[in-house]
Coordinates of C-alpha atoms in Angstrom, one line a residue:
Chain M
M1 CA -0.1 0.0 0.0
M2 CA 1.3 3.4 -0.9
P3 CA 1.7 5.9 1.9
P4 CA -1.3 8.3 2.1
L5 CA -0.8 10.7 -0.7
L6 CA -2.4 13.7 0.9
Q7 CA -0.2 14.0 4.0
V8 CA 2.8 15.3 2.1
P9 CA 2.4 17.1 -1.3
P10 CA 4.4 15.2 -3.9
S11 CA 7.1 17.1 -5.8
F12 CA 7.1 17.1 -9.6
F13 CA 10.4 15.2 -9.7
S14 CA 12.3 13.6 -6.8
L15 CA 14.9 11.0 -6.4
D16 CA 14.2 10.6 -2.7
S17 CA 12.9 7.0 -2.3
S18 CA 11.4 7.8 1.1
A19 CA 9.3 10.6 -0.2
P20 CA 5.8 10.1 -1.7
P21 CA 5.9 9.1 -5.4
D22 CA 6.5 12.3 -7.5
V23 CA 4.0 13.6 -10.1
L24 CA 6.1 12.6 -13.1
G25 CA 6.7 9.1 -11.7
G26 CA 3.0 8.8 -11.0
W27 CA 2.1 9.5 -14.6
I28 CA 4.7 7.1 -15.8
A29 CA 3.5 4.4 -13.4
C30 CA 0.0 4.8 -14.4
F31 CA 0.8 4.9 -18.2
L32 CA 2.9 1.7 -17.9
T33 CA 0.3 -0.2 -15.9
L34 CA -2.5 0.7 -18.3
A35 CA -0.2 -0.1 -21.3
V36 CA 0.4 -3.6 -19.9
F37 CA -3.4 -4.0 -19.3
S38 CA -4.1 -3.0 -22.9
F39 CA -2.6 -6.3 -24.1
L40 CA -5.9 -7.8 -22.8
Y41 CA -7.5 -6.0 -25.8
R42 CA -4.8 -7.0 -28.3
D43 CA -1.1 -6.6 -29.0
N44 CA -0.5 -2.9 -29.6
P45 CA 2.2 -0.2 -29.6
F46 CA 1.5 0.9 -25.9
Y47 CA 2.0 -2.8 -24.8
K48 CA 5.1 -3.1 -26.9
L49 CA 6.6 0.1 -25.5
A50 CA 5.9 -1.1 -21.9
E51 CA 7.3 -4.5 -22.6
H52 CA 10.6 -3.0 -24.1
V53 CA 11.0 -0.5 -21.2
F54 CA 10.4 -3.4 -18.6
I55 CA 12.9 -5.7 -20.3
G56 CA 15.5 -2.9 -20.7
L57 CA 15.2 -1.6 -17.2
G58 CA 14.9 -5.0 -15.6
T59 CA 18.2 -6.2 -17.4
A60 CA 20.1 -3.1 -16.5
Y61 CA 19.0 -3.3 -12.8
F62 CA 19.7 -7.0 -12.4
A63 CA 23.1 -6.7 -14.3
L64 CA 24.1 -3.7 -12.0
Q65 CA 23.0 -5.5 -8.8
Y66 CA 24.8 -8.7 -9.6
Y67 CA 27.9 -6.9 -10.7
E68 CA 28.0 -4.7 -7.6
Q69 CA 27.0 -7.3 -5.0
G70 CA 28.5 -10.4 -6.7
V71 CA 31.8 -9.0 -8.2
L72 CA 32.7 -5.5 -7.1
Q73 CA 32.0 -5.7 -3.3
K74 CA 33.3 -9.3 -3.1
L75 CA 36.7 -8.1 -4.6
Q76 CA 36.7 -5.1 -2.3
T77 CA 35.9 -7.0 0.8
H78 CA 37.7 -10.1 0.3
I79 CA 40.9 -8.9 -1.3
V80 CA 41.4 -5.1 -0.9
D81 CA 39.9 -4.8 2.7
A82 CA 41.5 -8.2 3.8
S83 CA 44.9 -7.0 2.8
V84 CA 45.3 -4.9 5.9
L85 CA 44.0 -7.6 8.3
E86 CA 45.9 -10.4 10.0
T87 CA 43.1 -12.9 9.9
V88 CA 39.9 -13.2 7.9
K89 CA 36.7 -15.1 8.5
L90 CA 36.4 -17.5 5.7
G91 CA 33.4 -20.0 5.5
G92 CA 33.0 -19.7 9.3
H93 CA 36.7 -20.2 10.0
E94 CA 39.5 -17.7 11.0
V95 CA 42.2 -18.0 8.5
P96 CA 45.4 -15.9 7.9
A97 CA 44.6 -13.0 5.6
D98 CA 47.2 -14.0 2.9
V99 CA 45.7 -17.5 2.7
A100 CA 42.2 -16.1 2.4
I101 CA 43.3 -13.7 -0.3
G102 CA 45.1 -16.5 -2.1
L103 CA 41.9 -18.6 -2.1
R104 CA 39.8 -15.6 -3.3
A105 CA 42.3 -14.9 -6.1
A106 CA 42.1 -18.5 -7.2
A107 CA 38.3 -18.1 -7.3
V108 CA 38.8 -14.9 -9.5
V109 CA 41.0 -16.9 -11.8
L110 CA 38.4 -19.7 -12.1
S111 CA 35.8 -17.0 -12.9
G112 CA 38.1 -15.7 -15.7
M113 CA 38.5 -19.2 -17.1
L114 CA 34.8 -19.6 -17.2
L115 CA 34.6 -16.5 -19.4
L116 CA 37.1 -18.0 -21.9
R117 CA 34.2 -19.9 -23.3
L118 CA 33.2 -16.6 -25.1
V119 CA 36.5 -16.6 -27.1
A120 CA 37.4 -20.3 -27.2
P121 CA 34.2 -22.4 -26.9
S122 CA 36.0 -25.8 -27.1
S123 CA 38.9 -24.9 -24.9
W124 CA 39.6 -27.0 -21.7
A125 CA 39.8 -23.9 -19.4
P126 CA 36.0 -23.3 -18.9
R127 CA 35.5 -27.0 -18.0
W128 CA 37.3 -26.8 -14.7
P129 CA 35.3 -24.1 -13.1
L130 CA 32.2 -25.6 -14.5
A131 CA 33.0 -29.0 -13.0
I132 CA 33.8 -27.4 -9.6
M133 CA 30.5 -25.5 -9.6
V134 CA 28.4 -28.5 -10.6
G135 CA 30.2 -30.7 -7.9
V136 CA 29.8 -28.1 -5.1
Y137 CA 26.2 -27.4 -6.0
A138 CA 25.2 -31.2 -6.2
A139 CA 26.9 -31.8 -2.8
L140 CA 25.2 -28.8 -1.3
K141 CA 21.8 -29.7 -2.7
M142 CA 22.1 -33.4 -2.0
T143 CA 22.7 -33.1 1.8
G144 CA 20.2 -30.5 2.4
E145 CA 17.4 -31.7 0.1
T146 CA 17.8 -35.3 1.3
Q147 CA 17.5 -34.3 4.9
S148 CA 14.6 -31.9 4.5
K149 CA 12.7 -33.2 1.6
L150 CA 13.0 -37.0 2.1
V151 CA 14.0 -38.0 5.6
L152 CA 12.1 -35.3 7.5
L153 CA 9.2 -35.3 5.0
V154 CA 8.7 -39.1 5.3
G155 CA 8.7 -38.7 9.1
N156 CA 6.3 -35.9 8.9
S157 CA 3.9 -37.9 6.9
I158 CA 3.6 -40.7 9.6
Q159 CA 1.0 -39.1 12.0
P160 CA -1.3 -40.7 14.6
I161 CA -4.9 -41.0 13.6
V162 CA -6.2 -40.1 17.1
S163 CA -5.4 -37.0 19.1
S164 CA -5.3 -36.6 22.9
E165 CA -5.9 -32.9 22.4
A166 CA -9.1 -33.4 20.4
L167 CA -12.4 -32.4 22.1
P168 CA -15.8 -34.2 22.2
F169 CA -18.8 -32.5 20.5
G170 CA -20.1 -29.6 22.5
P171 CA -21.9 -26.2 22.1
D172 CA -18.6 -24.2 22.3
V173 CA -16.5 -26.6 20.3
R174 CA -15.7 -26.0 16.6
I175 CA -16.1 -29.0 14.4
E176 CA -12.3 -29.1 13.5
Q177 CA -11.5 -29.4 17.1
T178 CA -13.4 -32.6 17.6
A179 CA -11.8 -36.1 17.7
L180 CA -14.1 -37.4 14.9
W181 CA -13.0 -34.6 12.7
F182 CA -9.3 -35.2 13.5
T183 CA -9.5 -38.9 12.8
A184 CA -11.6 -38.6 9.6
T185 CA -9.2 -36.0 8.2
K186 CA -6.2 -38.3 9.0
L187 CA -7.9 -41.3 7.4
I188 CA -8.7 -39.3 4.2
Y189 CA -5.0 -38.2 4.3
Y190 CA -3.7 -41.7 4.6
I191 CA -6.1 -43.2 1.9
G192 CA -5.1 -40.4 -0.5
L193 CA -1.3 -40.9 0.2
I194 CA -1.4 -44.7 -0.3
C195 CA -3.6 -44.4 -3.4
V196 CA -1.3 -41.7 -5.1
L197 CA 1.7 -43.8 -4.4
G198 CA -0.2 -46.8 -5.8
H199 CA -0.9 -44.9 -9.0
F200 CA 2.8 -44.7 -9.6
V201 CA 3.5 -48.5 -9.0
F202 CA 4.4 -49.8 -12.4
T203 CA 6.2 -53.0 -11.2
F204 CA 3.2 -55.2 -11.1
R205 CA 0.4 -56.1 -13.6
R206 CA -2.5 -53.6 -13.2
T207 CA -5.1 -55.9 -11.5
R208 CA -8.5 -54.6 -10.6
T209 CA -7.5 -53.8 -7.1
L210 CA -4.5 -51.8 -8.2
A211 CA -6.5 -50.1 -10.9
A212 CA -9.1 -49.1 -8.2
V213 CA -6.4 -47.8 -5.9
S214 CA -4.9 -45.9 -8.9
R215 CA -8.3 -44.4 -9.7
I216 CA -8.6 -43.0 -6.2
G217 CA -5.1 -41.8 -6.6
V218 CA -5.9 -39.9 -9.8
V219 CA -8.9 -38.3 -8.1
T220 CA -6.7 -37.3 -5.2
L221 CA -4.2 -35.8 -7.6
M222 CA -6.9 -33.9 -9.5
I223 CA -8.2 -32.4 -6.3
T224 CA -4.6 -31.3 -5.5
F225 CA -4.2 -29.7 -8.9
G226 CA -7.6 -28.0 -8.5
S227 CA -6.4 -26.5 -5.2
M228 CA -3.2 -25.3 -6.9
F229 CA -5.2 -23.7 -9.7
G230 CA -7.4 -22.0 -7.0
F231 CA -4.4 -20.6 -5.3
T232 CA -3.0 -19.4 -8.7
V233 CA -6.3 -17.6 -9.4
L234 CA -6.0 -16.1 -5.8
G235 CA -2.5 -14.8 -6.6
R236 CA -3.4 -13.3 -10.0
I237 CA -6.5 -11.6 -8.7
A238 CA -4.4 -10.2 -5.7
L239 CA -2.1 -8.7 -8.3
L240 CA -5.0 -7.1 -10.3
I241 CA -6.5 -5.7 -7.0
E242 CA -3.1 -4.1 -6.1
R243 CA -2.9 -2.4 -9.5
V244 CA -6.4 -1.1 -9.1
A245 CA -5.5 0.2 -5.7
M246 CA -2.4 1.9 -7.1
L247 CA -4.4 3.6 -9.8
K248 CA -7.0 4.7 -7.4
D249 CA -4.2 6.3 -5.2
Y250 CA -3.2 8.4 -8.2
T251 CA -6.6 9.9 -8.7
A252 CA -5.6 12.2 -5.8
P253 CA -5.9 15.9 -7.0
E254 CA -2.1 16.5 -6.4
Y255 CA -1.5 14.2 -9.4
A256 CA -4.1 15.8 -11.7
L257 CA -2.9 17.6 -14.9
A258 CA -4.0 21.0 -13.6
G259 CA -2.3 20.4 -10.2
G260 CA -3.7 21.7 -6.9
T261 CA -5.4 20.1 -3.9
Q262 CA -9.1 20.6 -4.6
A263 CA -10.9 17.3 -5.2
G264 CA -13.6 17.3 -7.7
L265 CA -14.9 15.9 -10.9
L266 CA -12.4 18.0 -13.0
A267 CA -9.5 16.8 -10.8
T268 CA -10.6 13.2 -11.2
V269 CA -11.1 13.4 -14.9
L270 CA -7.6 15.1 -15.3
S271 CA -5.9 12.5 -13.0
P272 CA -3.3 10.2 -14.6
P273 CA -5.4 7.0 -14.5
V274 CA -8.7 8.4 -15.9
L275 CA -7.0 10.7 -18.5
L276 CA -4.7 8.2 -19.7
T277 CA -7.4 5.5 -19.9
V278 CA -9.5 7.8 -22.0
L279 CA -6.6 8.7 -24.3
M280 CA -5.4 5.2 -24.7
V281 CA -8.9 3.8 -25.4
A282 CA -9.4 6.5 -27.9
L283 CA -6.2 6.0 -29.8
L284 CA -6.8 2.1 -29.8
A285 CA -10.3 2.7 -31.1
L286 CA -8.9 4.9 -33.8
G287 CA -6.4 2.4 -34.8
A288 CA -9.1 -0.3 -35.0
L289 CA -11.1 2.0 -37.2
R290 CA -8.2 2.6 -39.6
R291 CA -7.5 -1.1 -39.7
R292 CA -11.1 -1.8 -40.7
E293 CA -10.9 0.8 -43.5
R294 CA -7.8 -0.7 -44.9
S295 CA -9.0 -4.3 -44.8
P296 CA -10.6 -5.4 -48.0
G297 CA -14.4 -5.8 -47.8
P298 CA -16.3 -9.1 -48.5
A299 CA -16.1 -10.1 -52.2
Chain F
M1 CA -24.6 -23.2 -28.8
A2 CA -21.3 -24.8 -30.0
S3 CA -20.8 -21.9 -32.3
V4 CA -21.3 -19.5 -29.3
I5 CA -18.5 -21.1 -27.6
A6 CA -16.3 -21.3 -30.6
N7 CA -16.8 -17.7 -31.3
F8 CA -17.0 -16.3 -27.8
D9 CA -14.6 -13.4 -27.3
R10 CA -12.7 -14.0 -24.0
R11 CA -12.1 -10.3 -23.7
W12 CA -15.6 -10.0 -22.3
I13 CA -14.4 -12.2 -19.5
F14 CA -11.5 -9.9 -18.9
L15 CA -13.7 -6.9 -19.0
A16 CA -16.2 -8.5 -16.5
V17 CA -13.5 -9.4 -13.9
G18 CA -12.0 -5.9 -14.3
L19 CA -15.3 -4.1 -13.8
L20 CA -16.1 -6.2 -10.8
V21 CA -12.8 -5.6 -9.2
V22 CA -12.8 -1.9 -9.8
S23 CA -16.4 -1.4 -8.6
L24 CA -16.1 -3.5 -5.6
Y25 CA -12.7 -1.8 -4.6
A26 CA -14.1 1.6 -5.2
A27 CA -17.1 0.7 -2.9
G28 CA -14.7 0.2 0.0
I29 CA -16.4 -2.6 1.8
S30 CA -14.2 -4.8 3.9
S31 CA -14.5 -8.3 5.1
E32 CA -13.0 -10.1 8.2
L33 CA -11.6 -13.6 7.7
P34 CA -11.5 -16.4 10.3
E35 CA -7.9 -17.2 11.1
S36 CA -6.4 -20.6 10.0
E37 CA -4.3 -22.8 12.3
Y38 CA -1.2 -22.1 10.1
V39 CA -1.6 -18.4 10.6
R40 CA -2.4 -18.7 14.4
D41 CA 0.8 -20.7 14.8
F42 CA 2.8 -18.2 12.9
H43 CA 1.5 -15.4 15.2
A44 CA 2.0 -17.6 18.4
T45 CA 5.6 -18.4 17.4
L46 CA 6.4 -14.6 17.1
E47 CA 4.5 -13.9 20.4
A48 CA 6.5 -16.6 22.2
L49 CA 10.0 -15.0 21.5
P50 CA 11.5 -13.0 24.6
P51 CA 12.1 -9.3 24.0
G52 CA 15.5 -8.7 22.6
A53 CA 15.6 -12.0 20.6
I54 CA 17.1 -11.7 17.1
V55 CA 15.2 -12.6 14.1
L56 CA 16.5 -13.2 10.7
L57 CA 14.1 -11.6 8.2
S58 CA 14.7 -12.6 4.6
A59 CA 13.1 -10.7 1.7
D60 CA 12.9 -13.2 -1.2
F61 CA 10.6 -11.3 -3.5
D62 CA 10.4 -8.7 -6.2
P63 CA 7.9 -6.2 -7.6
A64 CA 5.9 -8.9 -9.4
S65 CA 5.1 -10.5 -6.1
A66 CA 5.2 -7.4 -3.8
A67 CA 1.3 -7.2 -4.0
E68 CA 1.0 -10.4 -2.1
L69 CA 4.1 -10.3 0.2
L70 CA 4.6 -6.6 1.0
P71 CA 1.6 -6.3 3.3
M72 CA 2.7 -9.4 5.4
Y73 CA 6.2 -8.0 5.3
Q74 CA 5.0 -4.7 6.7
G75 CA 3.0 -6.5 9.3
V76 CA 5.9 -8.6 10.5
I77 CA 8.3 -5.6 10.9
H78 CA 5.6 -3.8 12.9
H79 CA 5.0 -6.9 15.0
L80 CA 8.7 -7.5 15.7
F81 CA 9.4 -3.8 16.6
A82 CA 6.3 -3.6 18.8
R83 CA 7.5 -6.6 20.7
D84 CA 11.1 -5.2 21.0
L85 CA 12.6 -7.9 18.9
R86 CA 15.8 -7.3 16.9
I87 CA 15.9 -7.7 13.1
V88 CA 18.7 -8.8 10.8
N89 CA 17.4 -8.2 7.3
V90 CA 18.8 -10.1 4.3
A91 CA 17.7 -10.6 0.7
T92 CA 18.3 -13.3 -1.9
W93 CA 16.4 -11.6 -4.6
P94 CA 18.1 -8.5 -6.2
A95 CA 15.0 -6.4 -6.5
A96 CA 14.0 -6.8 -2.8
P97 CA 16.3 -4.3 -1.1
P98 CA 14.5 -1.1 -2.4
F99 CA 11.3 -2.4 -0.8
T100 CA 12.9 -3.4 2.6
Q101 CA 14.9 -0.1 2.8
K102 CA 11.8 1.9 2.3
E103 CA 9.7 0.0 4.8
F104 CA 12.3 0.1 7.6
A105 CA 12.8 3.8 7.0
R106 CA 9.1 4.3 7.4
I107 CA 8.2 1.8 10.2
A108 CA 11.4 2.1 12.5
P109 CA 11.0 5.7 13.5
L110 CA 7.4 4.9 14.6
Y111 CA 8.8 2.7 17.4
G112 CA 11.9 4.8 18.0
K113 CA 14.3 2.2 16.9
T114 CA 18.0 2.8 16.1
Y115 CA 19.8 1.3 13.1
G116 CA 22.6 -1.1 14.1
V117 CA 21.2 -1.7 17.6
D118 CA 17.6 -2.7 16.8
W119 CA 17.8 -3.7 13.2
V120 CA 20.5 -4.2 10.5
E121 CA 20.0 -4.4 6.7
L122 CA 22.6 -6.6 5.1
G123 CA 21.2 -6.4 1.6
F124 CA 21.2 -8.7 -1.3
L125 CA 23.5 -11.7 -1.4
P126 CA 23.8 -13.4 -4.8
G127 CA 24.1 -17.2 -5.0
D128 CA 20.5 -18.5 -4.4
D129 CA 20.9 -21.8 -2.3
V130 CA 24.7 -21.3 -2.0
A131 CA 24.0 -17.9 -0.4
M132 CA 21.6 -19.3 2.0
G133 CA 23.9 -22.1 3.0
S134 CA 26.7 -19.6 3.6
I135 CA 24.3 -17.4 5.6
G136 CA 23.6 -20.3 7.8
Q137 CA 27.2 -21.4 8.1
S138 CA 28.5 -17.9 8.9
L139 CA 26.6 -14.6 8.6
R140 CA 29.8 -12.8 9.1
S141 CA 31.6 -14.5 6.3
A142 CA 28.7 -14.0 4.0
Y143 CA 28.2 -10.3 4.9
P144 CA 31.5 -8.7 6.1
R145 CA 29.7 -5.4 5.7
D146 CA 26.1 -4.3 5.8
D147 CA 24.1 -2.7 2.9
R148 CA 25.4 0.8 3.9
R149 CA 29.1 -0.4 3.8
T150 CA 29.3 -0.3 7.6
S151 CA 31.7 -3.0 9.0
W152 CA 30.5 -5.7 11.3
A153 CA 32.4 -4.2 14.3
D154 CA 30.4 -1.0 14.1
L155 CA 27.0 -2.8 14.4
P156 CA 26.3 -3.6 18.0
L157 CA 23.4 -6.0 17.1
L158 CA 25.7 -8.3 15.2
A159 CA 28.0 -8.9 18.3
D160 CA 25.2 -11.3 19.4
V161 CA 25.2 -13.2 16.1
G162 CA 27.6 -16.1 15.7
D163 CA 28.3 -18.8 13.2
N164 CA 25.9 -21.7 12.5
M165 CA 22.9 -19.5 13.2
R166 CA 24.0 -19.0 16.8
G167 CA 22.1 -16.0 18.3
I168 CA 19.3 -16.2 15.8
S169 CA 16.0 -17.3 17.4
L170 CA 13.8 -17.4 14.4
L171 CA 14.1 -17.1 10.6
I172 CA 11.2 -15.6 8.6
T173 CA 11.1 -15.3 4.9
A174 CA 8.8 -13.6 2.5
S175 CA 9.1 -16.0 -0.3
A176 CA 8.0 -15.6 -3.8
G177 CA 9.6 -18.7 -5.4
Y178 CA 13.1 -19.8 -6.1
P179 CA 15.1 -19.2 -4.0
G180 CA 12.7 -19.1 -1.2
I181 CA 11.3 -21.0 1.7
L182 CA 11.9 -24.4 0.2
E183 CA 15.6 -23.5 -0.1
W184 CA 15.8 -22.1 3.4
I185 CA 14.3 -25.3 4.7
A186 CA 16.9 -27.4 2.9
Q187 CA 19.9 -25.3 3.5
V188 CA 19.2 -23.9 6.9
G189 CA 16.2 -25.5 8.6
G190 CA 17.4 -29.0 8.2
R191 CA 21.0 -28.1 9.4
Y192 CA 20.8 -25.7 12.2
D193 CA 18.6 -25.4 15.3
V194 CA 16.4 -22.5 14.2
T195 CA 12.7 -22.2 13.8
L196 CA 11.3 -21.3 10.4
L197 CA 8.2 -19.2 9.5
A198 CA 7.2 -18.2 6.0
G199 CA 4.9 -15.9 4.1
T200 CA 4.4 -17.0 0.5
T201 CA 2.7 -16.2 -2.7
A202 CA -0.4 -18.1 -3.6
V203 CA 1.3 -20.2 -6.2
Q204 CA 3.8 -21.5 -3.7
T205 CA 1.4 -22.0 -0.8
P206 CA 0.3 -25.5 -1.7
D207 CA 3.8 -26.8 -1.5
L208 CA 4.2 -25.8 2.2
F209 CA 1.4 -27.9 3.8
A210 CA 3.7 -30.9 3.7
F211 CA 6.4 -29.2 5.8
Y212 CA 4.0 -28.0 8.5
P213 CA 4.4 -28.2 11.4
L214 CA 7.6 -30.2 11.8
Q215 CA 9.9 -28.1 9.6
L216 CA 7.8 -25.0 9.3
K217 CA 6.1 -23.7 12.5
G218 CA 3.5 -21.7 10.6
F219 CA 3.0 -19.8 7.4
L220 CA 1.0 -17.1 5.7
G221 CA -0.4 -18.2 2.5
A222 CA -0.9 -15.4 0.0
A223 CA -3.1 -12.4 0.6
T224 CA -5.6 -14.4 2.6
G225 CA -2.9 -15.5 5.1
A226 CA -1.5 -12.0 5.2
T227 CA -5.0 -10.6 6.1
Q228 CA -5.7 -13.2 8.7
Y229 CA -2.2 -12.5 10.3
L230 CA -2.7 -8.7 10.2
Q231 CA -6.0 -9.3 12.0
L232 CA -4.2 -10.9 14.8
A233 CA -1.3 -8.6 14.9
A234 CA -3.3 -5.3 14.6
P235 CA -4.1 -4.9 18.3
L236 CA -0.4 -4.0 18.6
A237 CA -1.3 -0.8 16.5
A238 CA -2.8 0.5 19.7
R239 CA 0.7 1.2 21.0
L240 CA 1.5 3.3 18.0
P241 CA 1.0 7.0 17.4
T242 CA -1.9 7.3 14.8
G243 CA -1.0 8.3 11.4
E244 CA 1.1 6.9 8.5
G245 CA 2.3 3.4 8.6
A246 CA 0.1 2.2 11.5
L247 CA -0.6 -1.6 11.3
D248 CA -4.3 -1.1 11.4
E249 CA -4.2 0.7 8.1
V250 CA -2.4 -2.2 6.5
R251 CA -5.0 -4.6 7.9
D252 CA -8.0 -2.5 6.8
E253 CA -6.7 -2.2 3.3
N254 CA -6.1 -6.0 3.1
Q255 CA -9.6 -6.7 4.5
R256 CA -11.0 -4.4 1.8
R257 CA -9.0 -6.3 -0.9
M258 CA -10.2 -9.7 0.5
L259 CA -13.9 -8.9 -0.2
V260 CA -13.0 -8.1 -3.8
Q261 CA -10.9 -11.2 -4.0
S262 CA -13.9 -13.3 -2.8
W263 CA -16.3 -12.0 -5.4
A264 CA -13.8 -12.4 -8.1
H265 CA -13.4 -16.0 -7.1
I266 CA -17.2 -16.5 -7.1
L267 CA -17.3 -14.9 -10.7
I268 CA -14.6 -17.3 -11.9
L269 CA -16.2 -20.3 -10.3
A270 CA -19.5 -19.3 -12.0
L271 CA -17.7 -19.0 -15.4
I272 CA -16.1 -22.4 -14.9
V273 CA -19.5 -24.1 -14.0
V274 CA -21.2 -22.4 -17.0
G275 CA -18.3 -23.3 -19.4
N276 CA -18.5 -26.9 -18.2
V277 CA -22.3 -27.1 -18.5
I278 CA -22.2 -25.7 -22.1
Y279 CA -19.3 -28.0 -22.9
F280 CA -21.2 -31.1 -21.7
R281 CA -24.4 -30.2 -23.3
T282 CA -22.9 -29.6 -26.7
R283 CA -20.3 -32.5 -26.6
V284 CA -20.8 -35.1 -29.3
P285 CA -21.0 -38.5 -27.6
T286 CA -18.1 -40.8 -28.4
G287 CA -20.3 -43.5 -30.0
A288 CA -22.0 -41.0 -32.3
A289 CA -18.6 -39.7 -33.4
R290 CA -17.5 -43.1 -34.3
R291 CA -20.6 -43.8 -36.4

């Protein structure tokens, strides 16, 4: 949620990120939002412009962030700053600074070797850092993933079907607090779990029993996918509502074309979301008319 | 009827959803939600921490998911500061720091908090899972300096943080995808003695039920979870001076959005039902097709 717009009047242009969005930024934000939404009508120049601006800005921002945080600051901290210290903390261990700098310099050399792929694609040099990266990443993933997504998850799936904390039916007891509810949900859970696992058993001939188990497994999977679809809709609608809320914020009179702080019909009509919507719809309609005129009529 | 479906312009559906959302949001009606157990556990875990405990707060999102995650992120910062808990803020997504810097700059003064003593912003660390692993192994090695280029020694809060997550009582992530909560669970939750909480986007929420409550003590699923959590945490707003940034404003705005959300879902459900009815009524039977 944007800070309340009316508490501090926005300036026309400001680079202070803690200040309310400036007027110019407000118009640009509204234009780009509406330009992206215009794709729902059809592909058009407004959408194309927003798309190109987004890709350009995104690429520039990400490249700068990765260069600053991943290259520049690492070199500064681990080599330049470390050169005046006696010991350096490396991977959780105190090591002499010259050893740490040597290891970091080796990493820089490996990074350089990786870039050699650009000039000599078939060279042996890029393969060494790539092999180290793959090995380290595999080892890191294997231990963590095995522990959290296999061992602990299997342990988590084995649960009692009765609860000592569940309550009997009563006037002030919610149904999900009752013992019957608890046991019923756990039984459904176990039946679903076993049947889904049964669906993926391909070792044996698919007898009537296994086929029935598999069928229940498929139904369970479809319910799961339905739930995932529901959550996806939830997320997409939340994004739409946030954009609508943002556009509504910019209908404040401070952002209107004429400026000023007097709310009213004229200020609303001249505000970025309303004025830009009208202009864009008019231009898109004009474009549609011209296309219709150019297209050959029925023979 | 079959030709109606074949020639139906789906832009009418976009327009209907858009008009419904705009009109209901403009009406300004709000709706209170019943809290789920995942959200109650999230809130209770935060409430159980003693004052002064250090929480590692990870911003793993970007502008595309800020609509869902920023309200819960704001709520968590309010909640932690209101309970006098200390925050170490990190980010594994490059676009997250501008959001976190802005929120801390806005919320911290409301509680009279001091940078370096009550909260620290360490900024973005590239490397995804590897970055998370190195944060768990040694926060000091991963971040020799903070986001403002201040050295570790000049930040009193970090004197209480050691290697292997020592000194960190709780890890909370606002997770939009990869890397996010699933990677924190694998790289930190499974290796170190630290409690994990998460706020996630709607798309990622179904993945988390399997990890609750053994590996994940509670979570906020999407805008719904955020609204439920803000309802629980909002009484803290009474301790604040009224005005910008108060927690009840964030809650009210979310409750307002949830009503729109509910009606948009009802519309989409109705469209699915109508579409299926038309489809089954106009479907050519398999036998007839063969003949």
